[in-house]
């Protein structure tokens, strides 16, 4: 996973064979408070904003707002995605739990 940390930067994954798949583009880069990006993993582009608020010396609250779902039809929301069950069937929650878990791991390694 590569996240180009600047407005206009790409967010993409690189597979073992070198193939790149875009996840989105950074729309706002305001460290350490927030970033916003397009989300191209849904059938129609949506938008994700993560905000960070320090709660203590080693504790940060991370909030995720994933907006723009009205751009998708009911059928697209129910359709299968990278995780089984489609977004309406729980894949949305499971997917963000995985992504935020990886973010936590990376932050802990950096500390």
PDB file of N, CA, C and O in Angstrom, residues 14-61:
ATOM      1  N   UNK A  14       0.167  -2.167  -4.596  1.00  0.00           N
ATOM      2  CA  UNK A  14       0.996  -2.822  -5.598  1.00  0.00           C
ATOM      3  C   UNK A  14       0.995  -4.315  -5.298  1.00  0.00           C
ATOM      4  O   UNK A  14       1.333  -4.726  -4.196  1.00  0.00           O
ATOM      5  N   UNK A  15       0.587  -5.097  -6.269  1.00  0.00           N
ATOM      6  CA  UNK A  15       0.535  -6.537  -6.101  1.00  0.00           C
ATOM      7  C   UNK A  15       1.926  -7.131  -6.301  1.00  0.00           C
ATOM      8  O   UNK A  15       2.841  -6.476  -6.798  1.00  0.00           O
ATOM      9  N   UNK A  16       2.078  -8.395  -5.932  1.00  0.00           N
ATOM     10  CA  UNK A  16       3.369  -9.079  -6.047  1.00  0.00           C
ATOM     11  C   UNK A  16       3.923  -9.059  -7.468  1.00  0.00           C
ATOM     12  O   UNK A  16       5.132  -9.020  -7.661  1.00  0.00           O
ATOM     13  N   UNK A  17       3.032  -9.047  -8.473  1.00  0.00           N
ATOM     14  CA  UNK A  17       3.498  -9.045  -9.861  1.00  0.00           C
ATOM     15  C   UNK A  17       3.799  -7.636 -10.378  1.00  0.00           C
ATOM     16  O   UNK A  17       4.110  -7.443 -11.555  1.00  0.00           O
ATOM     17  N   UNK A  18       3.703  -6.610  -9.507  1.00  0.00           N
ATOM     18  CA  UNK A  18       4.000  -5.241  -9.886  1.00  0.00           C
ATOM     19  C   UNK A  18       2.803  -4.438 -10.363  1.00  0.00           C
ATOM     20  O   UNK A  18       2.903  -3.234 -10.581  1.00  0.00           O
ATOM     21  N   UNK A  19       1.655  -5.088 -10.519  1.00  0.00           N
ATOM     22  CA  UNK A  19       0.447  -4.400 -10.949  1.00  0.00           C
ATOM     23  C   UNK A  19       0.008  -3.416  -9.865  1.00  0.00           C
ATOM     24  O   UNK A  19       0.000  -3.750  -8.687  1.00  0.00           O
ATOM     25  N   UNK A  20      -0.344  -2.192 -10.277  1.00  0.00           N
ATOM     26  CA  UNK A  20      -0.824  -1.175  -9.346  1.00  0.00           C
ATOM     27  C   UNK A  20      -2.328  -0.998  -9.509  1.00  0.00           C
ATOM     28  O   UNK A  20      -2.844  -0.984 -10.628  1.00  0.00           O
ATOM     29  N   UNK A  21      -3.023  -0.857  -8.371  1.00  0.00           N
ATOM     30  CA  UNK A  21      -4.470  -0.627  -8.352  1.00  0.00           C
ATOM     31  C   UNK A  21      -4.752   0.605  -7.511  1.00  0.00           C
ATOM     32  O   UNK A  21      -4.436   0.633  -6.323  1.00  0.00           O
ATOM     33  N   UNK A  22      -5.344   1.619  -8.146  1.00  0.00           N
ATOM     34  CA  UNK A  22      -5.650   2.863  -7.439  1.00  0.00           C
ATOM     35  C   UNK A  22      -6.776   2.664  -6.443  1.00  0.00           C
ATOM     36  O   UNK A  22      -7.787   2.036  -6.749  1.00  0.00           O
ATOM     37  N   UNK A  23      -6.580   3.232  -5.259  1.00  0.00           N
ATOM     38  CA  UNK A  23      -7.623   3.289  -4.234  1.00  0.00           C
ATOM     39  C   UNK A  23      -8.238   4.674  -4.214  1.00  0.00           C
ATOM     40  O   UNK A  23      -9.378   4.842  -3.847  1.00  0.00           O
ATOM     41  N   UNK A  24      -7.433   5.714  -4.551  1.00  0.00           N
ATOM     42  CA  UNK A  24      -7.972   7.069  -4.533  1.00  0.00           C
ATOM     43  C   UNK A  24      -6.896   8.108  -4.720  1.00  0.00           C
ATOM     44  O   UNK A  24      -5.740   7.803  -5.003  1.00  0.00           O
ATOM     45  N   UNK A  25      -7.320   9.362  -4.538  1.00  0.00           N
ATOM     46  CA  UNK A  25      -6.427  10.515  -4.636  1.00  0.00           C
ATOM     47  C   UNK A  25      -6.617  11.370  -3.387  1.00  0.00           C
ATOM     48  O   UNK A  25      -7.749  11.575  -2.927  1.00  0.00           O
ATOM     49  N   UNK A  26      -5.538  11.887  -2.840  1.00  0.00           N
ATOM     50  CA  UNK A  26      -5.593  12.725  -1.647  1.00  0.00           C
ATOM     51  C   UNK A  26      -6.176  14.088  -2.030  1.00  0.00           C
ATOM     52  O   UNK A  26      -5.644  14.785  -2.888  1.00  0.00           O
ATOM     53  N   UNK A  27      -7.298  14.449  -1.403  1.00  0.00           N
ATOM     54  CA  UNK A  27      -7.966  15.721  -1.666  1.00  0.00           C
ATOM     55  C   UNK A  27      -7.529  16.809  -0.684  1.00  0.00           C
ATOM     56  O   UNK A  27      -7.487  17.980  -1.032  1.00  0.00           O
ATOM     57  N   UNK A  28      -7.268  16.397   0.553  1.00  0.00           N
ATOM     58  CA  UNK A  28      -6.820  17.335   1.587  1.00  0.00           C
ATOM     59  C   UNK A  28      -5.783  16.625   2.443  1.00  0.00           C
ATOM     60  O   UNK A  28      -5.965  15.468   2.817  1.00  0.00           O
ATOM     61  N   UNK A  29      -4.690  17.311   2.741  1.00  0.00           N
ATOM     62  CA  UNK A  29      -3.603  16.749   3.552  1.00  0.00           C
ATOM     63  C   UNK A  29      -3.268  17.791   4.626  1.00  0.00           C
ATOM     64  O   UNK A  29      -2.622  18.801   4.339  1.00  0.00           O
ATOM     65  N   UNK A  30      -3.776  17.583   5.829  1.00  0.00           N
ATOM     66  CA  UNK A  30      -3.620  18.531   6.926  1.00  0.00           C
ATOM     67  C   UNK A  30      -3.089  17.839   8.173  1.00  0.00           C
ATOM     68  O   UNK A  30      -3.775  17.764   9.197  1.00  0.00           O
ATOM     69  N   UNK A  31      -1.843  17.315   8.124  1.00  0.00           N
ATOM     70  CA  UNK A  31      -1.320  16.634   9.302  1.00  0.00           C
ATOM     71  C   UNK A  31      -1.058  17.622  10.444  1.00  0.00           C
ATOM     72  O   UNK A  31      -0.719  18.773  10.185  1.00  0.00           O
ATOM     73  N   UNK A  32      -1.257  17.239  11.648  1.00  0.00           N
ATOM     74  CA  UNK A  32      -1.648  15.898  12.096  1.00  0.00           C
ATOM     75  C   UNK A  32      -3.152  15.754  12.321  1.00  0.00           C
ATOM     76  O   UNK A  32      -3.596  14.769  12.913  1.00  0.00           O
ATOM     77  N   UNK A  33      -3.950  16.720  11.851  1.00  0.00           N
ATOM     78  CA  UNK A  33      -5.381  16.697  12.152  1.00  0.00           C
ATOM     79  C   UNK A  33      -6.230  15.804  11.260  1.00  0.00           C
ATOM     80  O   UNK A  33      -7.134  15.130  11.733  1.00  0.00           O
ATOM     81  N   UNK A  34      -5.965  15.805   9.933  1.00  0.00           N
ATOM     82  CA  UNK A  34      -6.879  15.058   9.060  1.00  0.00           C
ATOM     83  C   UNK A  34      -6.298  14.877   7.670  1.00  0.00           C
ATOM     84  O   UNK A  34      -5.344  15.556   7.281  1.00  0.00           O
ATOM     85  N   UNK A  35      -6.920  13.967   6.928  1.00  0.00           N
ATOM     86  CA  UNK A  35      -6.738  13.893   5.484  1.00  0.00           C
ATOM     87  C   UNK A  35      -8.048  13.422   4.873  1.00  0.00           C
ATOM     88  O   UNK A  35      -8.855  12.762   5.522  1.00  0.00           O
ATOM     89  N   UNK A  36      -8.246  13.804   3.613  1.00  0.00           N
ATOM     90  CA  UNK A  36      -9.435  13.418   2.862  1.00  0.00           C
ATOM     91  C   UNK A  36      -8.969  12.866   1.526  1.00  0.00           C
ATOM     92  O   UNK A  36      -8.011  13.369   0.949  1.00  0.00           O
ATOM     93  N   UNK A  37      -9.639  11.824   1.063  1.00  0.00           N
ATOM     94  CA  UNK A  37      -9.273  11.214  -0.211  1.00  0.00           C
ATOM     95  C   UNK A  37     -10.507  10.709  -0.938  1.00  0.00           C
ATOM     96  O   UNK A  37     -11.531  10.428  -0.316  1.00  0.00           O
ATOM     97  N   UNK A  38     -10.394  10.627  -2.259  1.00  0.00           N
ATOM     98  CA  UNK A  38     -11.430   9.935  -3.007  1.00  0.00           C
ATOM     99  C   UNK A  38     -11.264   8.451  -2.706  1.00  0.00           C
ATOM    100  O   UNK A  38     -10.182   7.989  -2.334  1.00  0.00           O
ATOM    101  N   UNK A  39     -12.330   7.703  -2.868  1.00  0.00           N
ATOM    102  CA  UNK A  39     -12.307   6.257  -2.643  1.00  0.00           C
ATOM    103  C   UNK A  39     -12.833   5.619  -3.908  1.00  0.00           C
ATOM    104  O   UNK A  39     -14.018   5.704  -4.225  1.00  0.00           O
ATOM    105  N   UNK A  40     -11.921   5.013  -4.673  1.00  0.00           N
ATOM    106  CA  UNK A  40     -12.266   4.446  -5.973  1.00  0.00           C
ATOM    107  C   UNK A  40     -12.544   2.950  -5.912  1.00  0.00           C
ATOM    108  O   UNK A  40     -12.726   2.320  -6.949  1.00  0.00           O
ATOM    109  N   UNK A  41     -12.592   2.400  -4.711  1.00  0.00           N
ATOM    110  CA  UNK A  41     -12.788   0.962  -4.551  1.00  0.00           C
ATOM    111  C   UNK A  41     -14.269   0.605  -4.652  1.00  0.00           C
ATOM    112  O   UNK A  41     -14.628  -0.528  -4.921  1.00  0.00           O
ATOM    113  N   UNK A  42     -15.150   1.571  -4.470  1.00  0.00           N
ATOM    114  CA  UNK A  42     -16.581   1.356  -4.635  1.00  0.00           C
ATOM    115  C   UNK A  42     -16.929   1.462  -6.124  1.00  0.00           C
ATOM    116  O   UNK A  42     -16.159   2.032  -6.902  1.00  0.00           O
ATOM    117  N   UNK A  43     -18.097   0.949  -6.539  1.00  0.00           N
ATOM    118  CA  UNK A  43     -18.461   1.006  -7.959  1.00  0.00           C
ATOM    119  C   UNK A  43     -18.505   2.424  -8.536  1.00  0.00           C
ATOM    120  O   UNK A  43     -18.279   2.615  -9.724  1.00  0.00           O
ATOM    121  N   UNK A  44     -18.821   3.403  -7.721  1.00  0.00           N
ATOM    122  CA  UNK A  44     -18.755   4.816  -8.108  1.00  0.00           C
ATOM    123  C   UNK A  44     -17.886   5.502  -7.055  1.00  0.00           C
ATOM    124  O   UNK A  44     -17.881   5.088  -5.890  1.00  0.00           O
ATOM    125  N   UNK A  45     -17.122   6.517  -7.422  1.00  0.00           N
ATOM    126  CA  UNK A  45     -16.240   7.161  -6.443  1.00  0.00           C
ATOM    127  C   UNK A  45     -17.006   7.716  -5.245  1.00  0.00           C
ATOM    128  O   UNK A  45     -18.079   8.296  -5.401  1.00  0.00           O
ATOM    129  N   UNK A  46     -16.456   7.515  -4.066  1.00  0.00           N
ATOM    130  CA  UNK A  46     -16.966   8.090  -2.838  1.00  0.00           C
ATOM    131  C   UNK A  46     -15.803   8.859  -2.213  1.00  0.00           C
ATOM    132  O   UNK A  46     -14.757   9.023  -2.837  1.00  0.00           O
ATOM    133  N   UNK A  47     -15.978   9.323  -0.988  1.00  0.00           N
ATOM    134  CA  UNK A  47     -14.951  10.138  -0.344  1.00  0.00           C
ATOM    135  C   UNK A  47     -14.778   9.691   1.097  1.00  0.00           C
ATOM    136  O   UNK A  47     -15.752   9.385   1.775  1.00  0.00           O
ATOM    137  N   UNK A  48     -13.535   9.649   1.536  1.00  0.00           N
ATOM    138  CA  UNK A  48     -13.209   9.227   2.903  1.00  0.00           C
ATOM    139  C   UNK A  48     -12.419  10.335   3.582  1.00  0.00           C
ATOM    140  O   UNK A  48     -11.488  10.884   2.990  1.00  0.00           O
ATOM    141  N   UNK A  49     -12.812  10.643   4.810  1.00  0.00           N
ATOM    142  CA  UNK A  49     -12.055  11.595   5.617  1.00  0.00           C
ATOM    143  C   UNK A  49     -11.703  10.940   6.947  1.00  0.00           C
ATOM    144  O   UNK A  49     -12.568  10.376   7.608  1.00  0.00           O
ATOM    145  N   UNK A  50     -10.439  10.985   7.300  1.00  0.00           N
ATOM    146  CA  UNK A  50      -9.982  10.532   8.601  1.00  0.00           C
ATOM    147  C   UNK A  50      -9.516  11.747   9.388  1.00  0.00           C
ATOM    148  O   UNK A  50      -8.780  12.578   8.851  1.00  0.00           O
ATOM    149  N   UNK A  51      -9.991  11.844  10.635  1.00  0.00           N
ATOM    150  CA  UNK A  51      -9.545  12.913  11.520  1.00  0.00           C
ATOM    151  C   UNK A  51      -8.880  12.268  12.729  1.00  0.00           C
ATOM    152  O   UNK A  51      -9.233  11.161  13.137  1.00  0.00           O
ATOM    153  N   UNK A  52      -7.911  12.981  13.282  1.00  0.00           N
ATOM    154  CA  UNK A  52      -7.103  12.477  14.390  1.00  0.00           C
ATOM    155  C   UNK A  52      -7.133  13.508  15.515  1.00  0.00           C
ATOM    156  O   UNK A  52      -6.864  14.682  15.280  1.00  0.00           O
ATOM    157  N   UNK A  53      -7.481  13.054  16.724  1.00  0.00           N
ATOM    158  CA  UNK A  53      -7.506  13.946  17.882  1.00  0.00           C
ATOM    159  C   UNK A  53      -6.751  13.303  19.029  1.00  0.00           C
ATOM    160  O   UNK A  53      -7.096  12.198  19.467  1.00  0.00           O
ATOM    161  N   UNK A  54      -5.713  13.980  19.481  1.00  0.00           N
ATOM    162  CA  UNK A  54      -4.918  13.458  20.603  1.00  0.00           C
ATOM    163  C   UNK A  54      -5.766  13.463  21.869  1.00  0.00           C
ATOM    164  O   UNK A  54      -6.391  14.465  22.204  1.00  0.00           O
ATOM    165  N   UNK A  55      -5.769  12.324  22.567  1.00  0.00           N
ATOM    166  CA  UNK A  55      -6.473  12.198  23.838  1.00  0.00           C
ATOM    167  C   UNK A  55      -5.497  12.122  25.001  1.00  0.00           C
ATOM    168  O   UNK A  55      -5.901  12.217  26.154  1.00  0.00           O
ATOM    169  N   UNK A  56      -4.242  11.911  24.692  1.00  0.00           N
ATOM    170  CA  UNK A  56      -3.195  11.797  25.696  1.00  0.00           C
ATOM    171  C   UNK A  56      -1.875  11.601  24.995  1.00  0.00           C
ATOM    172  O   UNK A  56      -1.803  11.580  23.767  1.00  0.00           O
ATOM    173  N   UNK A  57      -0.791  11.412  25.770  1.00  0.00           N
ATOM    174  CA  UNK A  57       0.532  11.293  25.150  1.00  0.00           C
ATOM    175  C   UNK A  57       0.674  10.101  24.206  1.00  0.00           C
ATOM    176  O   UNK A  57       1.440  10.159  23.255  1.00  0.00           O
ATOM    177  N   UNK A  58      -0.051   9.051  24.429  1.00  0.00           N
ATOM    178  CA  UNK A  58       0.069   7.864  23.574  1.00  0.00           C
ATOM    179  C   UNK A  58      -1.301   7.343  23.154  1.00  0.00           C
ATOM    180  O   UNK A  58      -1.477   6.157  22.917  1.00  0.00           O
ATOM    181  N   UNK A  59      -2.271   8.255  23.057  1.00  0.00           N
ATOM    182  CA  UNK A  59      -3.633   7.835  22.737  1.00  0.00           C
ATOM    183  C   UNK A  59      -4.252   8.843  21.769  1.00  0.00           C
ATOM    184  O   UNK A  59      -4.278  10.046  22.047  1.00  0.00           O
ATOM    185  N   UNK A  60      -4.737   8.345  20.638  1.00  0.00           N
ATOM    186  CA  UNK A  60      -5.334   9.201  19.609  1.00  0.00           C
ATOM    187  C   UNK A  60      -6.672   8.621  19.192  1.00  0.00           C
ATOM    188  O   UNK A  60      -6.788   7.421  18.944  1.00  0.00           O
ATOM    189  N   UNK A  61      -7.669   9.476  19.089  1.00  0.00           N
ATOM    190  CA  UNK A  61      -8.968   9.056  18.555  1.00  0.00           C
ATOM    191  C   UNK A  61      -8.938   9.273  17.050  1.00  0.00           C
ATOM    192  O   UNK A  61      -8.609  10.362  16.568  1.00  0.00           O
TER     193      UNK A  61
END
